[in-house]
Amino acid sequence: MAIKLSEHFTYEEMVASATAKRLGLSNAPDAKSLDNLKRLCQDVLEPLRVKWGRPIVVNSAYRSPAVNKAVGGAKNSDHRFGAAADIRTTTNTREDNRKLFNLAVRMANEGEIECRQIIDEYGYQWVHISINHADNSAKINQVLHLK
Ligand SMILES: [Zn+2]
């Protein structure tokens, strides 16, 4: 049975990693990362999901140090601390992913969610969304577009 971190998001989907599976690496979060994952789900993903009104797909959230290294992630990546998720819509069209991105930015601007960063990754292929946490410099709702 899946463990809920919030109404619509589970522990399993937040720690799922094809890379970990393929390479036989552990992707179990430590207590601090698990706490960040819960805050990410409860404070950001859940309100966004409710307002979006449809399921949101989590491509990747937590990455253990070994998994982060294997995928070539930045050493201080927020994923490494359970503080970031790469999300997309169920249709996964750039148009719909752009709408989800715009909704997140709007909610952040209106104070409905507080993020560290909201990033359009490569023309809305997915949306990176993160929260502030103890192990990275704080940013307030920084919005970026990666090309
Ligand atoms: Zn990301």
PDB file of C-alpha atoms in Angstrom, residues 7-89:
ATOM      1  CA  GLU A   7      -3.722  13.795  -0.157  1.00  0.00           C
ATOM      2  CA  HIS A   8      -2.582  13.216  -3.764  1.00  0.00           C
ATOM      3  CA  PHE A   9       1.149  12.479  -3.500  1.00  0.00           C
ATOM      4  CA  THR A  10       2.823   9.317  -2.268  1.00  0.00           C
ATOM      5  CA  TYR A  11       6.209   8.485  -0.821  1.00  0.00           C
ATOM      6  CA  GLU A  12       6.663   5.951  -3.610  1.00  0.00           C
ATOM      7  CA  GLU A  13       6.307   8.439  -6.442  1.00  0.00           C
ATOM      8  CA  MET A  14       8.588  10.941  -4.705  1.00  0.00           C
ATOM      9  CA  VAL A  15      11.445   8.425  -4.413  1.00  0.00           C
ATOM     10  CA  ALA A  16      10.891   6.473  -7.652  1.00  0.00           C
ATOM     11  CA  SER A  17      14.006   6.434  -9.832  1.00  0.00           C
ATOM     12  CA  ALA A  18      14.572   4.469 -13.023  1.00  0.00           C
ATOM     13  CA  THR A  19      18.295   5.125 -12.659  1.00  0.00           C
ATOM     14  CA  ALA A  20      18.375   3.704  -9.130  1.00  0.00           C
ATOM     15  CA  LYS A  21      16.502   0.621 -10.316  1.00  0.00           C
ATOM     16  CA  ARG A  22      18.712   0.123 -13.347  1.00  0.00           C
ATOM     17  CA  LEU A  23      21.972   0.540 -11.416  1.00  0.00           C
ATOM     18  CA  GLY A  24      20.789  -1.152  -8.206  1.00  0.00           C
ATOM     19  CA  LEU A  25      21.337   2.001  -6.148  1.00  0.00           C
ATOM     20  CA  SER A  26      19.456   2.916  -2.992  1.00  0.00           C
ATOM     21  CA  ASN A  27      17.173   5.912  -3.280  1.00  0.00           C
ATOM     22  CA  ALA A  28      15.897   5.953   0.286  1.00  0.00           C
ATOM     23  CA  PRO A  29      15.823   9.449   1.791  1.00  0.00           C
ATOM     24  CA  ASP A  30      17.362  10.253   5.165  1.00  0.00           C
ATOM     25  CA  ALA A  31      15.116  11.836   7.828  1.00  0.00           C
ATOM     26  CA  LYS A  32      15.941  15.385   6.787  1.00  0.00           C
ATOM     27  CA  SER A  33      15.206  14.706   3.103  1.00  0.00           C
ATOM     28  CA  LEU A  34      11.977  12.909   3.992  1.00  0.00           C
ATOM     29  CA  ASP A  35      10.906  15.951   5.986  1.00  0.00           C
ATOM     30  CA  ASN A  36      11.656  18.158   2.967  1.00  0.00           C
ATOM     31  CA  LEU A  37       9.671  15.810   0.703  1.00  0.00           C
ATOM     32  CA  LYS A  38       6.676  16.086   3.024  1.00  0.00           C
ATOM     33  CA  ARG A  39       6.857  19.884   3.023  1.00  0.00           C
ATOM     34  CA  LEU A  40       7.243  19.910  -0.765  1.00  0.00           C
ATOM     35  CA  CYS A  41       4.114  17.754  -1.119  1.00  0.00           C
ATOM     36  CA  GLN A  42       2.001  19.469   1.519  1.00  0.00           C
ATOM     37  CA  ASP A  43       2.964  23.107   0.978  1.00  0.00           C
ATOM     38  CA  VAL A  44       3.521  23.258  -2.801  1.00  0.00           C
ATOM     39  CA  LEU A  45       2.489  20.207  -4.832  1.00  0.00           C
ATOM     40  CA  GLU A  46      -0.830  19.620  -3.071  1.00  0.00           C
ATOM     41  CA  PRO A  47      -2.175  23.193  -3.365  1.00  0.00           C
ATOM     42  CA  LEU A  48      -1.003  23.239  -6.994  1.00  0.00           C
ATOM     43  CA  ARG A  49      -2.687  19.888  -7.682  1.00  0.00           C
ATOM     44  CA  VAL A  50      -5.961  21.065  -6.118  1.00  0.00           C
ATOM     45  CA  LYS A  51      -6.029  24.255  -8.167  1.00  0.00           C
ATOM     46  CA  TRP A  52      -4.944  22.431 -11.344  1.00  0.00           C
ATOM     47  CA  GLY A  53      -7.861  20.069 -10.763  1.00  0.00           C
ATOM     48  CA  ARG A  54      -6.269  17.061 -12.451  1.00  0.00           C
ATOM     49  CA  PRO A  55      -3.444  14.664 -11.575  1.00  0.00           C
ATOM     50  CA  ILE A  56       0.114  15.958 -11.775  1.00  0.00           C
ATOM     51  CA  VAL A  57       2.821  13.487 -12.766  1.00  0.00           C
ATOM     52  CA  VAL A  58       6.086  13.481 -10.805  1.00  0.00           C
ATOM     53  CA  ASN A  59       8.923  12.566 -13.187  1.00  0.00           C
ATOM     54  CA  SER A  60      11.577  12.744 -10.500  1.00  0.00           C
ATOM     55  CA  ALA A  61      11.809  14.149  -6.993  1.00  0.00           C
ATOM     56  CA  TYR A  62      14.282  12.719  -4.449  1.00  0.00           C
ATOM     57  CA  ARG A  63      17.737  11.662  -5.628  1.00  0.00           C
ATOM     58  CA  SER A  64      20.127  10.054  -3.166  1.00  0.00           C
ATOM     59  CA  PRO A  65      23.775  11.164  -3.404  1.00  0.00           C
ATOM     60  CA  ALA A  66      24.568   8.026  -5.451  1.00  0.00           C
ATOM     61  CA  VAL A  67      21.627   8.516  -7.811  1.00  0.00           C
ATOM     62  CA  ASN A  68      22.327  12.236  -8.154  1.00  0.00           C
ATOM     63  CA  LYS A  69      25.904  11.432  -9.117  1.00  0.00           C
ATOM     64  CA  ALA A  70      24.752   8.773 -11.607  1.00  0.00           C
ATOM     65  CA  VAL A  71      22.427  11.213 -13.404  1.00  0.00           C
ATOM     66  CA  GLY A  72      25.089  13.919 -13.429  1.00  0.00           C
ATOM     67  CA  GLY A  73      23.085  16.202 -11.139  1.00  0.00           C
ATOM     68  CA  ALA A  74      24.604  19.304  -9.571  1.00  0.00           C
ATOM     69  CA  LYS A  75      26.245  18.574  -6.217  1.00  0.00           C
ATOM     70  CA  ASN A  76      23.913  20.954  -4.394  1.00  0.00           C
ATOM     71  CA  SER A  77      20.817  20.040  -6.435  1.00  0.00           C
ATOM     72  CA  ASP A  78      17.612  20.536  -4.476  1.00  0.00           C
ATOM     73  CA  HIS A  79      16.566  17.037  -5.630  1.00  0.00           C
ATOM     74  CA  ARG A  80      19.448  15.675  -3.565  1.00  0.00           C
ATOM     75  CA  PHE A  81      17.765  17.072  -0.424  1.00  0.00           C
ATOM     76  CA  GLY A  82      14.203  16.033  -1.253  1.00  0.00           C
ATOM     77  CA  ALA A  83      13.342  19.676  -1.818  1.00  0.00           C
ATOM     78  CA  ALA A  84      12.566  19.620  -5.555  1.00  0.00           C
ATOM     79  CA  ALA A  85      10.305  17.810  -7.978  1.00  0.00           C
ATOM     80  CA  ASP A  86      10.237  17.661 -11.767  1.00  0.00           C
ATOM     81  CA  ILE A  87       6.562  17.604 -12.651  1.00  0.00           C
ATOM     82  CA  ARG A  88       4.401  17.510 -15.772  1.00  0.00           C
ATOM     83  CA  THR A  89       0.803  17.226 -16.865  1.00  0.00           C
TER      84      THR A  89
END
